[in-house]
Amino acid sequence: MAVDVVMPQMGESIFEGTITKWLKKPGDKVERDEPLFEISTDKVDAEIPAPAAGVLREIKIGEGQTVPIQTVVAVIDAAGSAPAAAAAAPSPAKTPAPSAPEKLAEPTATPSPAPARGDGRPVRSSPLVRRLAREKNIDLAALRGTGTGGRISKRDVLAAISEGGARPPQAPPSATGAAAHAALEAAVPRERICFGRYEVQPMSVMRQRIAEHMVLSKRVSPHVYSIDEADMTRVAQLRAAAKSEFEKQHETKLTFMPFFVRACVEALRAFPVVNASVDGTSLVLHGEINVGIAVALEGGLIVPVVKNAEEKNFLGLQRAINDLAERARTKKLKPEDVQESTFSVTNPGVFGGLMGLPVINQPNVAILAIGAIQKRPTVVEDAIAIRSMVYLTLSYDHRAVDGAMAHQFMGQVKQRLETWSEEIL
């Protein structure tokens, strides 16, 4: 029995992935859940496991190629019998010549051709994107693609829809032909970037996808920031006193992160709009609190998700956070581990950052940045005291959240941290 291997979706806003490495070749035996290939997206570099045991019959998509999610990238013969002649992995640079058909095929519907821009250049997009554009009356030729090589992705069309549609770009009055094209394709002339002594290092696929995702978020969500400061002395003392016994009893590290997540969960319960998403002119209020935790990787970052954080006790949160971080760094995350977040937390403070102004992780409407926990002099009951302090920054989408609610939310987080009473052992 043939089993299709498809490109998985590694996040809500991910619509394509790049195969960076095949770990097996045609004719190799594979076990179910054994790493089969590696992919790169804007959220993660990950190993993708085999969906079934058997023999890898065919590789359809070669290394370095980018394809939409749910594209069949390989076929496994689940019966376990190797094919007489294993199909070779296709090269990204070559396209095999089509074989002659044995007989005339029945007439079939011809896919709609890719649209072209005014200068005759084709618009690079997938059939899915073209269908969506037709349904929503979006002019693909008027969009500037954020994908690799200027490819228009689904997120570009969705962004155009949210902005009320796309209008054909107007060339500057004095610019025509090649000059107009150059003005549209490059916001900054190349000579202002490459000068003097320099070295060009191509961005990794992951870095390119992060750039696309961040630009999209800034374009879609009007970002506003609220900053507060919390006294972490009580939490810091509790953690210092319990750290050794906690790790001995539970065989897992005790970090500051579950304290912040627990405080956020309580605040999200009180202000459910912060745990929402924007869908056109509607707000989607999520029944679960799924907290995305940003994890720094070499060359990028990923946001795995602690699902149903409101149902977990302190130990459950710490175990979930540690497990996701470890699997993120060892490329063991599954597609569902980076999907369905409703709120996000990032911690630049672990690298010494005093505070941060993070970009919202779509389709969330808010993200909390945690600064470094530092001992600073502060006023306590009209006296100067040395306390462990931290700056907290909430980036939020002003379409959904106003400043008054954001500061009330932050006040709830601050109070929970400063008056911590939950037992952790």
CSV table of C-alpha atoms in Angstrom, one decimal:
chain,number,residue,atom,x,y,z
A,1,MET,CA,0.0,0.0,0.0
A,2,ALA,CA,1.4,3.4,-1.0
A,3,VAL,CA,1.4,6.1,1.7
A,4,ASP,CA,1.9,9.7,0.7
A,5,VAL,CA,4.4,11.8,2.7
A,6,VAL,CA,3.2,15.5,2.7
A,7,MET,CA,4.7,18.8,3.7
A,8,PRO,CA,3.3,19.5,7.2
A,9,GLN,CA,2.0,22.8,8.4
A,10,MET,CA,4.4,24.0,11.2
A,11,GLY,CA,2.3,26.9,12.4
A,12,GLU,CA,-0.9,28.8,11.8
A,13,SER,CA,0.6,31.3,9.5
A,14,ILE,CA,2.9,28.9,7.7
A,15,PHE,CA,1.7,28.0,4.2
A,16,GLU,CA,4.9,26.5,2.7
A,17,GLY,CA,8.2,24.8,3.7
A,18,THR,CA,11.6,24.1,2.2
A,19,ILE,CA,13.1,20.7,2.2
A,20,THR,CA,16.7,21.2,3.4
A,21,LYS,CA,17.8,17.5,3.6
A,22,TRP,CA,16.6,14.0,2.9
A,23,LEU,CA,17.7,11.6,5.6
A,24,LYS,CA,16.8,8.6,3.5
A,25,LYS,CA,17.1,7.7,-0.2
A,26,PRO,CA,14.7,5.8,-2.5
A,27,GLY,CA,14.9,2.1,-1.7
A,28,ASP,CA,15.8,2.6,2.0
A,29,LYS,CA,13.7,0.9,4.7
A,30,VAL,CA,12.0,3.3,7.1
A,31,GLU,CA,10.3,2.8,10.4
A,32,ARG,CA,7.2,4.7,11.5
A,33,ASP,CA,8.1,8.0,13.3
A,34,GLU,CA,11.8,7.6,12.1
A,35,PRO,CA,13.2,11.0,10.9
A,36,LEU,CA,12.7,11.1,7.2
A,37,PHE,CA,13.6,14.6,6.0
A,38,GLU,CA,14.4,18.1,7.4
A,39,ILE,CA,12.4,21.2,6.5
A,40,SER,CA,12.9,24.9,7.1
A,41,THR,CA,10.1,27.5,7.6
A,42,ASP,CA,9.9,30.9,9.3
A,43,LYS,CA,9.1,29.2,12.6
A,44,VAL,CA,11.3,26.1,12.7
A,45,ASP,CA,14.0,23.9,11.3
A,46,ALA,CA,12.6,20.5,12.0
A,47,GLU,CA,13.0,16.8,11.3
A,48,ILE,CA,9.8,15.3,9.9
A,49,PRO,CA,9.1,11.7,10.9
A,50,ALA,CA,7.9,9.0,8.5
A,51,PRO,CA,4.1,8.5,8.6
A,52,ALA,CA,4.4,4.8,8.1
A,53,ALA,CA,6.9,1.9,8.1
A,54,GLY,CA,8.0,0.4,4.8
A,55,VAL,CA,10.3,1.3,1.9
A,56,LEU,CA,10.8,4.8,0.6
A,57,ARG,CA,9.6,4.3,-3.0
A,58,GLU,CA,10.0,7.8,-4.4
A,59,ILE,CA,11.2,11.3,-3.5
A,60,LYS,CA,9.1,13.8,-5.4
A,61,ILE,CA,10.6,17.1,-4.1
A,62,GLY,CA,14.3,17.5,-3.9
A,63,GLU,CA,16.5,19.3,-1.4
A,64,GLY,CA,16.3,23.1,-1.6
A,65,GLN,CA,12.8,23.2,-3.1
A,66,THR,CA,10.0,25.1,-1.5
A,67,VAL,CA,6.4,23.8,-1.8
A,68,PRO,CA,3.0,24.6,-0.2
A,69,ILE,CA,1.8,22.7,2.8
A,70,GLN,CA,0.1,19.4,2.1
A,71,THR,CA,2.1,18.9,-1.1
A,72,VAL,CA,3.1,15.2,-1.5
A,73,VAL,CA,6.9,15.2,-1.2
A,74,ALA,CA,7.5,11.4,-1.2
A,75,VAL,CA,5.8,8.0,-1.3
A,76,ILE,CA,6.4,5.1,1.1
A,77,ASP,CA,5.5,1.6,0.1
A,78,ALA,CA,4.0,0.5,3.4
A,79,ALA,CA,3.9,-3.1,2.2
A,80,GLY,CA,7.6,-3.2,2.8
A,81,SER,CA,8.7,-4.4,-0.7
A,82,ALA,CA,11.3,-2.4,-2.4
A,83,PRO,CA,10.5,-1.3,-6.0
A,84,ALA,CA,12.4,-2.9,-8.8
A,85,ALA,CA,14.1,0.4,-9.6
A,86,ALA,CA,14.1,3.0,-7.0
A,87,ALA,CA,13.3,6.5,-8.2
A,88,ALA,CA,16.1,8.9,-7.8
A,89,ALA,CA,15.7,12.1,-5.8
A,90,PRO,CA,15.0,14.9,-8.2
A,91,SER,CA,17.5,17.7,-8.5
A,92,PRO,CA,16.2,21.2,-7.7
A,93,ALA,CA,18.1,22.5,-10.8
A,94,LYS,CA,16.7,20.0,-13.3
A,95,THR,CA,13.2,19.0,-14.4
A,96,PRO,CA,12.8,15.5,-15.9
A,97,ALA,CA,11.4,15.4,-19.4
A,98,PRO,CA,7.8,14.1,-19.5
A,99,SER,CA,7.4,10.6,-20.9
A,100,ALA,CA,5.2,10.1,-23.9
A,101,PRO,CA,1.6,8.9,-23.0
A,102,GLU,CA,0.6,5.4,-24.1
A,103,LYS,CA,-2.8,6.6,-25.1
A,104,LEU,CA,-4.7,9.9,-25.4
A,105,ALA,CA,-6.0,11.0,-22.0
A,106,GLU,CA,-9.6,12.0,-21.5
A,107,PRO,CA,-10.1,15.8,-21.7
A,108,THR,CA,-9.5,17.4,-18.3
A,109,ALA,CA,-9.9,20.9,-16.9
A,110,THR,CA,-6.9,23.1,-17.6
A,111,PRO,CA,-5.6,25.0,-14.6
A,112,SER,CA,-5.9,28.7,-14.8
A,113,PRO,CA,-2.6,30.3,-16.1
A,114,ALA,CA,-0.5,32.4,-13.8
A,115,PRO,CA,-1.3,36.1,-14.2
A,116,ALA,CA,1.3,38.4,-15.6
A,117,ARG,CA,2.4,41.9,-14.6
A,118,GLY,CA,2.1,44.9,-16.9
A,119,ASP,CA,5.6,44.4,-18.1
A,120,GLY,CA,4.9,40.8,-19.1
A,121,ARG,CA,6.7,39.2,-16.1
A,122,PRO,CA,4.7,36.3,-14.7
A,123,VAL,CA,3.4,36.5,-11.2
A,124,ARG,CA,4.9,33.6,-9.1
A,125,SER,CA,2.1,32.0,-7.0
A,126,SER,CA,0.6,28.6,-6.3
A,127,PRO,CA,-2.8,27.4,-7.6
A,128,LEU,CA,-4.2,27.8,-4.1
A,129,VAL,CA,-3.1,31.4,-4.0
A,130,ARG,CA,-4.6,32.1,-7.4
A,131,ARG,CA,-7.9,30.5,-6.5
A,132,LEU,CA,-8.1,32.6,-3.3
A,133,ALA,CA,-7.3,35.7,-5.2
A,134,ARG,CA,-10.1,35.1,-7.7
A,135,GLU,CA,-12.6,34.4,-4.9
A,136,LYS,CA,-11.7,37.6,-3.1
A,137,ASN,CA,-11.3,39.7,-6.2
A,138,ILE,CA,-7.6,40.5,-5.5
A,139,ASP,CA,-5.3,41.5,-8.3
A,140,LEU,CA,-2.2,39.4,-7.9
A,141,ALA,CA,-0.3,41.5,-10.4
A,142,ALA,CA,-0.7,44.5,-8.0
A,143,LEU,CA,0.9,42.6,-5.0
A,144,ARG,CA,4.5,42.5,-4.1
A,145,GLY,CA,5.3,39.0,-3.0
A,146,THR,CA,7.2,38.4,0.2
A,147,GLY,CA,8.1,34.8,-0.6
A,148,THR,CA,11.4,33.5,-2.0
A,149,GLY,CA,12.2,35.3,-5.2
A,150,GLY,CA,9.2,37.5,-5.0
A,151,ARG,CA,6.7,34.7,-4.9
A,152,ILE,CA,3.2,35.7,-3.7
A,153,SER,CA,2.1,33.6,-0.8
A,154,LYS,CA,-1.3,33.1,0.8
A,155,ARG,CA,-0.3,35.4,3.6
A,156,ASP,CA,0.2,38.2,1.0
A,157,VAL,CA,-3.3,37.7,-0.3
A,158,LEU,CA,-4.8,37.6,3.2
A,159,ALA,CA,-2.9,40.8,4.0
A,160,ALA,CA,-4.3,42.5,0.9
A,161,ILE,CA,-7.8,41.3,1.9
A,162,SER,CA,-7.5,42.8,5.4
A,163,GLU,CA,-6.3,46.1,3.8
A,164,GLY,CA,-9.3,46.3,1.5
A,165,GLY,CA,-7.9,44.8,-1.6
A,166,ALA,CA,-4.9,45.5,-3.9
A,167,ARG,CA,-4.6,48.4,-6.3
A,168,PRO,CA,-2.1,48.4,-9.2
A,169,PRO,CA,1.1,50.2,-8.2
A,170,GLN,CA,1.6,53.7,-9.7
A,171,ALA,CA,5.0,54.3,-11.2
A,172,PRO,CA,6.7,57.6,-10.4
A,173,PRO,CA,5.9,60.3,-13.0
A,174,SER,CA,9.5,60.5,-14.2
A,175,ALA,CA,10.2,56.7,-14.0
A,176,THR,CA,9.2,54.4,-16.9
A,177,GLY,CA,10.2,51.0,-18.1
A,178,ALA,CA,13.2,49.5,-16.3
A,179,ALA,CA,13.4,52.5,-14.0
A,180,ALA,CA,9.9,52.0,-12.8
A,181,HIS,CA,10.5,48.3,-12.3
A,182,ALA,CA,13.6,49.0,-10.3
A,183,ALA,CA,11.7,51.5,-8.1
A,184,LEU,CA,9.1,48.9,-7.3
A,185,GLU,CA,11.5,46.0,-6.7
A,186,ALA,CA,14.0,47.8,-4.4
A,187,ALA,CA,13.1,50.1,-1.6
A,188,VAL,CA,16.8,50.9,-1.2
A,189,PRO,CA,19.2,51.0,-4.1
A,190,ARG,CA,21.8,48.3,-3.9
A,191,GLU,CA,24.7,50.7,-4.2
A,192,ARG,CA,23.6,52.2,-0.8
A,193,ILE,CA,23.9,48.7,0.7
A,194,CYS,CA,27.0,47.2,-0.9
A,195,PHE,CA,29.9,49.6,-0.6
A,196,GLY,CA,33.4,49.6,0.8
A,197,ARG,CA,34.6,46.3,2.2
A,198,TYR,CA,31.9,43.8,2.7
A,199,GLU,CA,30.9,40.2,2.6
A,200,VAL,CA,27.6,38.8,1.3
A,201,GLN,CA,26.1,36.0,3.4
A,202,PRO,CA,22.9,34.6,2.0
A,203,MET,CA,20.0,34.3,4.5
A,204,SER,CA,19.1,30.8,5.6
A,205,VAL,CA,15.6,29.7,4.6
A,206,MET,CA,14.5,30.0,8.2
A,207,ARG,CA,15.9,33.6,8.4
A,208,GLN,CA,14.0,34.5,5.2
A,209,ARG,CA,10.7,33.1,6.5
A,210,ILE,CA,11.2,35.0,9.8
A,211,ALA,CA,11.7,38.2,7.9
A,212,GLU,CA,8.5,37.6,5.9
A,213,HIS,CA,6.5,36.8,9.0
A,214,MET,CA,7.7,39.9,10.9
A,215,VAL,CA,7.0,42.2,7.9
A,216,LEU,CA,3.5,40.7,7.6
A,217,SER,CA,2.8,41.2,11.3
A,218,LYS,CA,3.9,44.8,11.2
A,219,ARG,CA,1.8,45.4,8.1
A,220,VAL,CA,-1.3,43.8,9.4
A,221,SER,CA,-1.3,44.8,13.1
A,222,PRO,CA,-1.0,48.3,14.4
A,223,HIS,CA,1.5,47.7,17.2
A,224,VAL,CA,1.3,49.6,20.5
A,225,TYR,CA,3.4,49.0,23.6
A,226,SER,CA,2.8,49.2,27.3
A,227,ILE,CA,5.7,48.9,29.8
A,228,ASP,CA,5.5,48.1,33.5
A,229,GLU,CA,8.0,47.1,36.2
A,230,ALA,CA,7.5,44.2,38.6
A,231,ASP,CA,9.2,43.4,41.9
A,232,MET,CA,10.4,39.8,41.6
A,233,THR,CA,12.1,39.7,45.0
A,234,ARG,CA,9.5,37.3,46.4
A,235,VAL,CA,9.6,35.0,43.4
A,236,ALA,CA,13.4,35.1,43.2
A,237,GLN,CA,13.8,34.2,46.9
A,238,LEU,CA,11.2,31.3,46.6
A,239,ARG,CA,13.0,29.9,43.5
A,240,ALA,CA,16.4,30.1,45.1
A,241,ALA,CA,15.2,28.3,48.2
A,242,ALA,CA,13.3,25.6,46.3
A,243,LYS,CA,15.5,25.1,43.2
A,244,SER,CA,17.6,22.2,44.5
A,245,GLU,CA,14.8,20.3,46.0
A,246,PHE,CA,12.5,20.9,43.1
A,247,GLU,CA,15.0,19.5,40.6
A,248,LYS,CA,15.8,16.6,42.9
A,249,GLN,CA,12.1,15.6,43.3
A,250,HIS,CA,10.9,16.2,39.7
A,251,GLU,CA,14.1,15.8,37.7
A,252,THR,CA,13.5,18.9,35.7
A,253,LYS,CA,15.0,22.4,35.9
A,254,LEU,CA,13.2,25.2,37.8
A,255,THR,CA,13.2,28.4,35.8
A,256,PHE,CA,11.5,31.7,36.1
A,257,MET,CA,9.3,31.1,33.0
A,258,PRO,CA,6.5,29.2,34.7
A,259,PHE,CA,6.0,32.0,37.2
A,260,PHE,CA,5.5,34.5,34.3
A,261,VAL,CA,3.2,32.0,32.4
A,262,ARG,CA,1.1,31.4,35.5
A,263,ALA,CA,0.7,35.2,36.0
A,264,CYS,CA,-0.2,35.6,32.3
A,265,VAL,CA,-2.8,32.9,32.5
A,266,GLU,CA,-4.6,34.6,35.4
A,267,ALA,CA,-4.5,37.9,33.6
A,268,LEU,CA,-5.8,36.4,30.4
A,269,ARG,CA,-8.7,34.9,32.3
A,270,ALA,CA,-9.6,38.4,33.6
A,271,PHE,CA,-9.1,40.0,30.2
A,272,PRO,CA,-10.1,37.5,27.5
A,273,VAL,CA,-9.8,40.0,24.6
A,274,VAL,CA,-6.0,39.8,25.1
A,275,ASN,CA,-6.4,36.0,24.4
A,276,ALA,CA,-8.1,36.6,21.0
A,277,SER,CA,-7.5,36.8,17.3
A,278,VAL,CA,-8.8,39.3,14.7
A,279,ASP,CA,-10.8,37.8,11.8
A,280,GLY,CA,-11.7,40.7,9.5
A,281,THR,CA,-14.2,42.8,11.5
A,282,SER,CA,-14.7,40.2,14.2
A,283,LEU,CA,-12.9,39.1,17.3
A,284,VAL,CA,-12.3,35.4,17.9
A,285,LEU,CA,-12.3,34.8,21.7
A,286,HIS,CA,-10.4,31.6,22.4
A,287,GLY,CA,-11.8,29.2,25.0
A,288,GLU,CA,-8.3,27.7,25.7
A,289,ILE,CA,-5.2,29.6,26.8
A,290,ASN,CA,-2.4,28.3,24.6
A,291,VAL,CA,0.8,30.1,25.4
A,292,GLY,CA,3.6,30.3,22.8
A,293,ILE,CA,7.1,30.4,24.3
A,294,ALA,CA,9.8,31.9,22.1
A,295,VAL,CA,12.9,29.7,22.0
A,296,ALA,CA,16.1,31.0,20.5
A,297,LEU,CA,17.9,28.7,18.0
A,298,GLU,CA,21.1,29.0,16.1
A,299,GLY,CA,20.2,31.4,13.3
A,300,GLY,CA,16.6,32.0,14.3
A,301,LEU,CA,13.8,31.2,16.8
A,302,ILE,CA,10.7,29.2,17.1
A,303,VAL,CA,7.5,29.5,19.2
A,304,PRO,CA,6.3,26.1,20.5
A,305,VAL,CA,3.0,26.2,22.3
A,306,VAL,CA,2.0,25.1,25.8
A,307,LYS,CA,-1.5,23.9,25.1
A,308,ASN,CA,-4.3,24.4,27.7
A,309,ALA,CA,-2.0,26.3,30.1
A,310,GLU,CA,-5.0,27.2,32.2
A,311,GLU,CA,-5.5,23.5,33.1
A,312,LYS,CA,-1.9,22.9,34.2
A,313,ASN,CA,-0.4,23.3,37.7
A,314,PHE,CA,3.0,24.8,38.3
A,315,LEU,CA,4.9,21.6,37.8
A,316,GLY,CA,2.9,20.8,34.7
A,317,LEU,CA,3.8,24.2,33.2
A,318,GLN,CA,7.5,23.8,34.0
A,319,ARG,CA,7.6,20.3,32.5
A,320,ALA,CA,5.8,21.4,29.4
A,321,ILE,CA,8.1,24.5,28.9
A,322,ASN,CA,11.3,22.4,29.4
A,323,ASP,CA,10.1,19.7,27.1
A,324,LEU,CA,9.2,22.0,24.3
A,325,ALA,CA,12.4,24.0,24.5
A,326,GLU,CA,14.5,20.8,24.5
A,327,ARG,CA,12.7,19.4,21.5
A,328,ALA,CA,12.9,22.7,19.7
A,329,ARG,CA,16.7,22.7,20.0
A,330,THR,CA,17.0,19.1,18.9
A,331,LYS,CA,14.6,19.4,15.9
A,332,LYS,CA,12.1,17.0,17.5
A,333,LEU,CA,9.0,19.2,17.5
A,334,LYS,CA,5.9,18.0,15.8
A,335,PRO,CA,3.6,20.2,13.6
A,336,GLU,CA,1.0,20.4,16.3
A,337,ASP,CA,3.6,21.7,18.8
A,338,VAL,CA,3.8,25.1,17.0
A,339,GLN,CA,0.1,25.5,16.2
A,340,GLU,CA,-2.9,27.2,17.8
A,341,SER,CA,-1.2,29.7,20.1
A,342,THR,CA,-3.5,32.3,21.6
A,343,PHE,CA,-0.9,34.4,23.4
A,344,SER,CA,2.9,34.5,23.3
A,345,VAL,CA,5.8,35.2,25.7
A,346,THR,CA,9.4,36.0,24.8
A,347,ASN,CA,12.3,36.4,27.2
A,348,PRO,CA,15.1,38.6,25.9
A,349,GLY,CA,16.2,39.1,29.5
A,350,VAL,CA,17.8,35.7,29.6
A,351,PHE,CA,20.5,37.2,27.3
A,352,GLY,CA,20.8,40.3,29.4
A,353,GLY,CA,18.3,42.5,27.6
A,354,LEU,CA,16.8,45.2,29.9
A,355,MET,CA,13.6,45.2,27.9
A,356,GLY,CA,12.2,44.4,24.5
A,357,LEU,CA,9.6,45.6,22.0
A,358,PRO,CA,8.6,42.3,20.3
A,359,VAL,CA,6.7,41.9,17.1
A,360,ILE,CA,3.3,40.2,17.6
A,361,ASN,CA,3.2,36.5,16.7
A,362,GLN,CA,0.3,36.3,14.2
A,363,PRO,CA,-2.6,35.5,14.6
A,364,ASN,CA,-2.3,36.5,18.3
A,365,VAL,CA,-3.2,40.1,19.4
A,366,ALA,CA,-0.5,40.4,22.1
A,367,ILE,CA,2.9,39.2,23.2
A,368,LEU,CA,4.7,39.8,26.5
A,369,ALA,CA,8.5,40.5,26.6
A,370,ILE,CA,10.4,39.7,29.8
A,371,GLY,CA,13.5,41.8,30.5
A,372,ALA,CA,16.5,40.8,32.7
A,373,ILE,CA,15.8,40.3,36.4
A,374,GLN,CA,18.2,42.7,38.1
A,375,LYS,CA,18.8,44.0,41.6
A,376,ARG,CA,18.1,47.7,41.6
A,377,PRO,CA,17.5,50.4,44.2
A,378,THR,CA,13.8,51.2,44.5
A,379,VAL,CA,11.5,52.9,47.0
A,380,VAL,CA,9.6,50.6,49.4
A,381,GLU,CA,7.4,52.3,52.0
A,382,ASP,CA,9.4,55.6,51.7
A,383,ALA,CA,12.7,53.8,52.1
A,384,ILE,CA,15.4,52.9,49.6
A,385,ALA,CA,15.7,49.1,49.2
A,386,ILE,CA,17.6,46.8,46.9
A,387,ARG,CA,15.0,44.6,45.1
A,388,SER,CA,15.0,42.2,42.2
A,389,MET,CA,13.2,44.1,39.5
A,390,VAL,CA,12.1,43.2,35.9
A,391,TYR,CA,10.7,45.3,33.0
A,392,LEU,CA,7.7,43.8,31.3
A,393,THR,CA,6.6,45.0,27.8
A,394,LEU,CA,3.2,44.1,26.2
A,395,SER,CA,3.1,44.5,22.5
A,396,TYR,CA,-0.6,44.5,21.4
A,397,ASP,CA,-2.7,44.9,18.3
A,398,HIS,CA,-4.6,48.2,18.7
A,399,ARG,CA,-7.4,46.8,16.5
A,400,ALA,CA,-8.4,44.6,19.4
A,401,VAL,CA,-6.8,46.0,22.6
A,402,ASP,CA,-6.8,49.5,23.9
A,403,GLY,CA,-4.2,51.1,26.2
A,404,ALA,CA,-6.5,51.0,29.2
A,405,MET,CA,-7.1,47.3,28.9
A,406,ALA,CA,-3.4,46.6,28.2
A,407,HIS,CA,-2.3,48.4,31.4
A,408,GLN,CA,-5.0,46.7,33.5
A,409,PHE,CA,-3.7,43.4,32.1
A,410,MET,CA,-0.2,44.3,33.0
A,411,GLY,CA,-1.3,45.4,36.5
A,412,GLN,CA,-2.8,41.9,37.0
A,413,VAL,CA,0.4,40.2,35.9
A,414,LYS,CA,2.5,42.5,38.1
A,415,GLN,CA,0.3,41.9,41.2
A,416,ARG,CA,0.4,38.1,40.7
A,417,LEU,CA,4.2,38.1,40.6
A,418,GLU,CA,4.7,40.5,43.5
A,419,THR,CA,2.2,38.6,45.8
A,420,TRP,CA,3.1,35.1,44.8
A,421,SER,CA,1.5,32.6,47.2
A,422,GLU,CA,1.3,29.3,45.2
A,423,GLU,CA,3.3,26.4,46.5
A,424,ILE,CA,5.8,25.0,44.0
A,425,LEU,CA,7.0,21.9,45.7
